[in-house]
mmCIF file of C-alpha atoms in Angstrom:
data_model
loop_
_atom_site.group_PDB
_atom_site.id
_atom_site.type_symbol
_atom_site.label_atom_id
_atom_site.label_comp_id
_atom_site.label_asym_id
_atom_site.label_seq_id
_atom_site.Cartn_x
_atom_site.Cartn_y
_atom_site.Cartn_z
ATOM 1 C CA UNK W 1 102.275 12.008 35.538
ATOM 2 C CA UNK W 2 99.222 13.242 37.461
ATOM 3 C CA UNK W 3 95.804 13.072 35.837
ATOM 4 C CA UNK W 4 94.992 16.512 34.382
ATOM 5 C CA UNK W 5 92.777 16.149 31.288
ATOM 6 C CA UNK W 6 89.137 17.235 31.413
ATOM 7 C CA UNK W 7 87.426 14.813 29.033
ATOM 8 C CA UNK W 8 84.103 16.553 29.705
ATOM 9 C CA UNK W 9 85.462 19.643 27.923
ATOM 10 C CA UNK W 10 86.010 20.273 24.221
ATOM 11 C CA UNK W 11 87.482 23.006 22.036
ATOM 12 C CA UNK W 12 85.594 24.921 19.345
ATOM 13 C CA UNK W 13 87.808 26.925 17.002
ATOM 14 C CA UNK W 14 86.606 30.157 15.376
ATOM 15 C CA UNK W 15 89.126 31.195 12.738
ATOM 16 C CA UNK W 16 89.230 33.768 9.917
ATOM 17 C CA UNK W 17 89.258 32.393 6.375
ATOM 18 C CA UNK W 18 89.985 35.605 4.481
ATOM 19 C CA UNK W 19 92.204 38.642 4.868
ATOM 20 C CA UNK W 20 90.542 41.296 6.992
ATOM 21 C CA UNK W 21 88.163 38.833 8.665
ATOM 22 C CA UNK W 22 88.118 39.062 12.460
ATOM 23 C CA UNK W 23 87.149 36.214 14.795
ATOM 24 C CA UNK W 24 87.348 38.464 17.870
ATOM 25 C CA UNK W 25 85.105 41.066 16.256
ATOM 26 C CA UNK W 26 82.544 38.374 15.436
ATOM 27 C CA UNK W 27 82.451 36.967 18.987
ATOM 28 C CA UNK W 28 82.566 40.432 20.559
ATOM 29 C CA UNK W 29 78.993 41.050 19.423
ATOM 30 C CA UNK W 30 77.764 37.691 20.723
ATOM 31 C CA UNK W 31 79.462 36.871 24.032
ATOM 32 C CA UNK W 32 79.042 38.571 27.394
ATOM 33 C CA UNK W 33 82.703 39.371 27.961
ATOM 34 C CA UNK W 34 85.382 41.384 26.182
ATOM 35 C CA UNK W 35 87.273 39.010 23.888
ATOM 36 C CA UNK W 36 89.292 41.772 22.218
ATOM 37 C CA UNK W 37 91.510 42.222 25.292
ATOM 38 C CA UNK W 38 93.715 39.888 27.349
ATOM 39 C CA UNK W 39 92.744 36.204 27.218
ATOM 40 C CA UNK W 40 91.620 33.791 28.552
ATOM 41 C CA UNK W 41 88.292 35.134 29.797
ATOM 42 C CA UNK W 42 85.096 33.538 31.034
ATOM 43 C CA UNK W 43 81.969 34.368 29.015
ATOM 44 C CA UNK W 44 78.468 33.280 28.145
ATOM 45 C CA UNK W 45 76.351 33.039 25.034
ATOM 46 C CA UNK W 46 72.820 33.993 26.072
ATOM 47 C CA UNK W 47 69.268 34.034 24.825
ATOM 48 C CA UNK W 48 67.761 37.383 23.847
ATOM 49 C CA UNK W 49 66.198 37.445 27.336
ATOM 50 C CA UNK W 50 69.606 37.172 28.992
ATOM 51 C CA UNK W 51 69.419 33.506 30.035
ATOM 52 C CA UNK W 52 72.420 31.195 29.833
ATOM 53 C CA UNK W 53 72.706 28.986 26.764
ATOM 54 C CA UNK W 54 76.426 28.201 26.924
ATOM 55 C CA UNK W 55 79.211 29.156 29.307
ATOM 56 C CA UNK W 56 82.788 28.926 28.120
ATOM 57 C CA UNK W 57 86.352 30.157 28.374
ATOM 58 C CA UNK W 58 87.886 31.995 25.420
ATOM 59 C CA UNK W 59 91.557 31.331 24.629
ATOM 60 C CA UNK W 60 93.817 32.871 21.997
ATOM 61 C CA UNK W 61 94.655 30.687 19.011
ATOM 62 C CA UNK W 62 97.059 30.952 16.108
ATOM 63 C CA UNK W 63 96.579 33.185 13.066
ATOM 64 C CA UNK W 64 93.787 35.238 14.600
ATOM 65 C CA UNK W 65 91.722 32.257 15.737
ATOM 66 C CA UNK W 66 89.937 32.059 19.076
ATOM 67 C CA UNK W 67 89.484 28.798 20.956
ATOM 68 C CA UNK W 68 86.338 28.180 22.991
ATOM 69 C CA UNK W 69 86.770 25.852 25.953
ATOM 70 C CA UNK W 70 83.238 24.470 26.420
ATOM 71 C CA UNK W 71 81.270 21.468 27.617
ATOM 72 C CA UNK W 72 81.949 18.523 25.312
ATOM 73 C CA UNK W 73 78.291 17.462 25.463
ATOM 74 C CA UNK W 74 77.123 20.735 23.895
ATOM 75 C CA UNK W 75 80.104 21.548 21.649
ATOM 76 C CA UNK W 76 78.312 20.554 18.439
ATOM 77 C CA UNK W 77 75.291 22.602 19.484
ATOM 78 C CA UNK W 78 77.568 25.586 20.130
ATOM 79 C CA UNK W 79 79.081 25.218 16.648
ATOM 80 C CA UNK W 80 75.596 25.171 15.138
ATOM 81 C CA UNK W 81 74.435 28.198 17.136
ATOM 82 C CA UNK W 82 77.486 30.292 16.245
ATOM 83 C CA UNK W 83 77.160 29.283 12.593
ATOM 84 C CA UNK W 84 73.652 30.768 12.542
ATOM 85 C CA UNK W 85 75.139 34.153 13.432
ATOM 86 C CA UNK W 86 78.004 33.902 10.943
ATOM 87 C CA UNK W 87 75.834 34.832 7.940
ATOM 88 C CA UNK W 88 78.192 35.719 5.067
ATOM 89 C CA UNK W 89 81.312 36.212 7.175
ATOM 90 C CA UNK W 90 84.294 34.157 6.074
ATOM 91 C CA UNK W 91 84.898 32.313 9.324
ATOM 92 C CA UNK W 92 85.428 28.635 10.051
ATOM 93 C CA UNK W 93 83.562 27.430 13.151
ATOM 94 C CA UNK W 94 84.328 23.836 14.063
ATOM 95 C CA UNK W 95 85.376 21.468 16.796
ATOM 96 C CA UNK W 96 89.113 21.132 17.274
ATOM 97 C CA UNK W 97 89.682 17.418 18.033
ATOM 98 C CA UNK W 98 93.459 17.745 18.286
ATOM 99 C CA UNK W 99 93.404 19.913 21.416
ATOM 100 C CA UNK W 100 92.414 18.947 24.956
ATOM 101 C CA UNK W 101 91.628 20.981 28.084
ATOM 102 C CA UNK W 102 93.766 20.316 31.153
ATOM 103 C CA UNK W 103 93.430 21.386 34.784
ATOM 104 C CA UNK W 104 95.562 21.249 37.898
ATOM 105 C CA UNK W 105 94.910 22.656 41.373
ATOM 106 C CA UNK W 106 98.608 23.619 41.430
ATOM 107 C CA UNK W 107 100.679 25.767 39.029
ATOM 108 C CA UNK W 108 101.846 23.710 36.065
ATOM 109 C CA UNK W 109 104.059 24.745 33.167
ATOM 110 C CA UNK W 110 102.314 27.261 30.912
ATOM 111 C CA UNK W 111 99.008 26.922 32.767
ATOM 112 C CA UNK W 112 96.902 30.020 33.361
ATOM 113 C CA UNK W 113 94.924 30.727 36.546
ATOM 114 C CA UNK W 114 91.240 30.185 35.932
ATOM 115 C CA UNK W 115 89.857 33.657 35.046
ATOM 116 C CA UNK W 116 86.783 33.091 37.185
ATOM 117 C CA UNK W 117 88.579 32.616 40.489
ATOM 118 C CA UNK W 118 92.266 31.897 41.222
ATOM 119 C CA UNK W 119 91.275 29.294 43.819
ATOM 120 C CA UNK W 120 89.817 27.203 40.996
ATOM 121 C CA UNK W 121 93.343 26.298 39.961
ATOM 122 C CA UNK W 122 95.096 26.404 36.615
ATOM 123 C CA UNK W 123 94.061 25.471 33.085
ATOM 124 C CA UNK W 124 95.839 24.972 29.816
ATOM 125 C CA UNK W 125 95.296 23.568 26.347
ATOM 126 C CA UNK W 126 97.545 20.874 24.916
ATOM 127 C CA UNK W 127 97.582 18.397 22.012
ATOM 128 C CA UNK W 128 95.565 15.256 22.634
ATOM 129 C CA UNK W 129 97.701 12.364 23.845
ATOM 130 C CA UNK W 130 96.993 8.687 24.368
ATOM 131 C CA UNK W 131 98.620 9.102 27.788
ATOM 132 C CA UNK W 132 96.059 11.672 28.960
ATOM 133 C CA UNK W 133 94.372 10.672 32.218
ATOM 134 C CA UNK W 134 90.999 11.993 33.351
ATOM 135 C CA UNK W 135 90.759 14.631 36.079
ATOM 136 C CA UNK W 136 87.042 15.339 35.640
ATOM 137 C CA UNK W 137 85.914 13.932 38.991
ATOM 138 C CA UNK W 138 88.618 15.814 40.903
ATOM 139 C CA UNK W 139 87.790 19.030 39.033
ATOM 140 C CA UNK W 140 84.075 18.735 39.762
ATOM 141 C CA UNK W 141 84.643 18.124 43.461
ATOM 142 C CA UNK W 142 87.080 21.043 43.683
ATOM 143 C CA UNK W 143 84.813 23.426 41.780
ATOM 144 C CA UNK W 144 81.703 22.573 43.783
ATOM 145 C CA UNK W 145 83.639 22.859 47.057
ATOM 146 C CA UNK W 146 84.159 26.517 46.110
ATOM 147 C CA UNK W 147 80.454 27.014 45.372
ATOM 148 C CA UNK W 148 80.845 27.529 41.614
ATOM 149 C CA UNK W 149 78.342 26.248 39.070
ATOM 150 C CA UNK W 150 79.030 25.655 35.384
ATOM 151 C CA UNK W 151 77.587 23.872 32.382
ATOM 152 C CA UNK W 152 74.157 23.301 30.924
ATOM 153 C CA UNK W 153 73.018 20.960 33.681
ATOM 154 C CA UNK W 154 73.744 23.455 36.456
ATOM 155 C CA UNK W 155 73.128 26.804 34.770
ATOM 156 C CA UNK W 156 70.145 25.649 32.728
ATOM 157 C CA UNK W 157 68.052 28.607 31.573
ATOM 158 C CA UNK W 158 69.069 30.838 34.492
ATOM 159 C CA UNK W 159 69.594 34.567 33.902
ATOM 160 C CA UNK W 160 73.289 35.237 33.411
ATOM 161 C CA UNK W 161 73.736 37.422 36.505
ATOM 162 C CA UNK W 162 71.859 34.836 38.588
ATOM 163 C CA UNK W 163 74.678 32.386 37.757
ATOM 164 C CA UNK W 164 77.056 34.726 39.644
ATOM 165 C CA UNK W 165 78.704 35.668 36.349
ATOM 166 C CA UNK W 166 79.543 39.184 37.498
ATOM 167 C CA UNK W 167 81.400 37.978 40.595
ATOM 168 C CA UNK W 168 83.165 35.371 38.464
ATOM 169 C CA UNK W 169 84.341 37.933 35.892
ATOM 170 C CA UNK W 170 82.079 36.567 33.157
ATOM 171 C CA UNK W 171 80.560 39.816 31.913
ATOM 172 C CA UNK W 172 81.757 43.212 30.735
ATOM 173 C CA UNK W 173 79.469 46.187 31.320
ATOM 174 C CA UNK W 174 81.568 48.493 29.147
ATOM 175 C CA UNK W 175 82.297 46.636 25.898
ATOM 176 C CA UNK W 176 79.012 47.301 24.106
ATOM 177 C CA UNK W 177 76.141 45.194 22.831
ATOM 178 C CA UNK W 178 75.845 41.403 22.782
ATOM 179 C CA UNK W 179 72.937 38.991 22.739
ATOM 180 C CA UNK W 180 70.969 39.328 25.994
ATOM 181 C CA UNK W 181 72.798 42.531 26.931
ATOM 182 C CA UNK W 182 69.685 44.639 27.580
ATOM 183 C CA UNK W 183 68.280 42.553 30.445
ATOM 184 C CA UNK W 184 71.743 41.856 31.849
ATOM 185 C CA UNK W 185 72.662 45.554 31.913
ATOM 186 C CA UNK W 186 69.305 46.471 33.463
ATOM 187 C CA UNK W 187 69.775 43.981 36.300
ATOM 188 C CA UNK W 188 73.240 45.360 36.955
ATOM 189 C CA UNK W 189 72.026 48.975 36.864
ATOM 190 C CA UNK W 190 69.402 48.165 39.491
ATOM 191 C CA UNK W 191 72.156 46.626 41.636
ATOM 192 C CA UNK W 192 69.875 43.805 42.701
ATOM 193 C CA UNK W 193 69.955 40.121 41.786
ATOM 194 C CA UNK W 194 67.033 38.466 43.550
ATOM 195 C CA UNK W 195 68.007 34.853 42.900
ATOM 196 C CA UNK W 196 71.350 33.126 42.609
ATOM 197 C CA UNK W 197 72.836 29.682 42.123
ATOM 198 C CA UNK W 198 74.229 28.181 45.330
ATOM 199 C CA UNK W 199 76.002 24.902 45.987
ATOM 200 C CA UNK W 200 74.304 23.393 49.032
ATOM 201 C CA UNK W 201 74.390 20.115 50.968
ATOM 202 C CA UNK W 202 72.149 17.650 49.180
ATOM 203 C CA UNK W 203 70.231 17.015 52.412
ATOM 204 C CA UNK W 204 69.204 20.698 52.455
ATOM 205 C CA UNK W 205 68.433 20.926 48.744
ATOM 206 C CA UNK W 206 64.854 21.666 47.698
ATOM 207 C CA UNK W 207 63.838 19.570 44.704
ATOM 208 C CA UNK W 208 61.742 22.358 43.181
ATOM 209 C CA UNK W 209 64.771 24.689 43.229
ATOM 210 C CA UNK W 210 67.414 22.127 42.323
ATOM 211 C CA UNK W 211 69.309 22.402 39.031
ATOM 212 C CA UNK W 212 71.694 19.474 39.562
ATOM 213 C CA UNK W 213 72.522 16.887 42.230
ATOM 214 C CA UNK W 214 75.734 14.989 42.999
ATOM 215 C CA UNK W 215 74.910 12.237 45.515
ATOM 216 C CA UNK W 216 78.504 10.955 45.497
ATOM 217 C CA UNK W 217 79.617 14.366 46.816
ATOM 218 C CA UNK W 218 76.563 15.018 48.957
ATOM 219 C CA UNK W 219 76.011 18.312 47.108
ATOM 220 C CA UNK W 220 73.439 19.994 44.893
ATOM 221 C CA UNK W 221 73.138 23.206 42.902
ATOM 222 C CA UNK W 222 69.981 25.149 43.777
ATOM 223 C CA UNK W 223 68.548 28.407 42.463
ATOM 224 C CA UNK W 224 67.582 30.256 45.642
ATOM 225 C CA UNK W 225 66.164 33.620 46.544
ATOM 226 C CA UNK W 226 68.983 35.635 48.073
ATOM 227 C CA UNK W 227 67.009 36.724 51.139
ATOM 228 C CA UNK W 228 66.553 33.077 52.182
ATOM 229 C CA UNK W 229 70.314 32.438 52.331
ATOM 230 C CA UNK W 230 72.253 33.096 55.522
ATOM 231 C CA UNK W 231 75.353 35.232 54.820
ATOM 232 C CA UNK W 232 77.568 32.528 56.293
ATOM 233 C CA UNK W 233 76.236 30.005 53.770
ATOM 234 C CA UNK W 234 77.478 32.037 50.800
ATOM 235 C CA UNK W 235 81.067 31.512 49.592
ATOM 236 C CA UNK W 236 83.536 34.276 50.396
ATOM 237 C CA UNK W 237 83.825 35.402 46.766
ATOM 238 C CA UNK W 238 80.073 35.972 46.424
ATOM 239 C CA UNK W 239 79.009 39.548 47.128
ATOM 240 C CA UNK W 240 75.398 39.476 48.261
ATOM 241 C CA UNK W 241 73.774 42.873 47.776
ATOM 242 C CA UNK W 242 71.208 44.250 50.208
#
């Protein structure tokens, strides 16, 4: 079997623990995207200023649960952050060690096209198996070849719209309030994002603008002012606004 498991990803389960409790309603007031509609979706959990804390994909689970496909390195931190917002709600928020995230550049079984961009390939969740083989390096190379940043190391404390979240279907401007919504909505209303994350050749990367570097791929992720980027250097999916 081909290698498909993303060991750098983990699942956090948010599940109701009492009748009438609603995991989707809880996350709807926290995340940038609409989790009450069709899933999966790409979303972020932001600071009050609208900067990225976590980026994740939201999947449907059983019995009203939602499954958050996130970076494994920050999964425990995500659990802790969400638990702060839970207050007295009867919800369980915990890592789900029995499920793994899988990816393939080609259609595969019950896989779903990545909600950010179809060219990213297909993802699915499956029970952990001892036969799982790692596809993390292939995924990273494929993702960066398309000019798409993800994860704490690349997004850092960048404003959500500067991560290209709008173009990658990671924000809803109609669903109502969420943490960081005010600044995000204001930037969208002005129709101008002055800086964006770009994947650039490492040789052209500026250290003072660099968020992450991948010498083995010859690539880096830089936060650049839009006016300094030639239109031909932006990926086709990115809509640079004048």
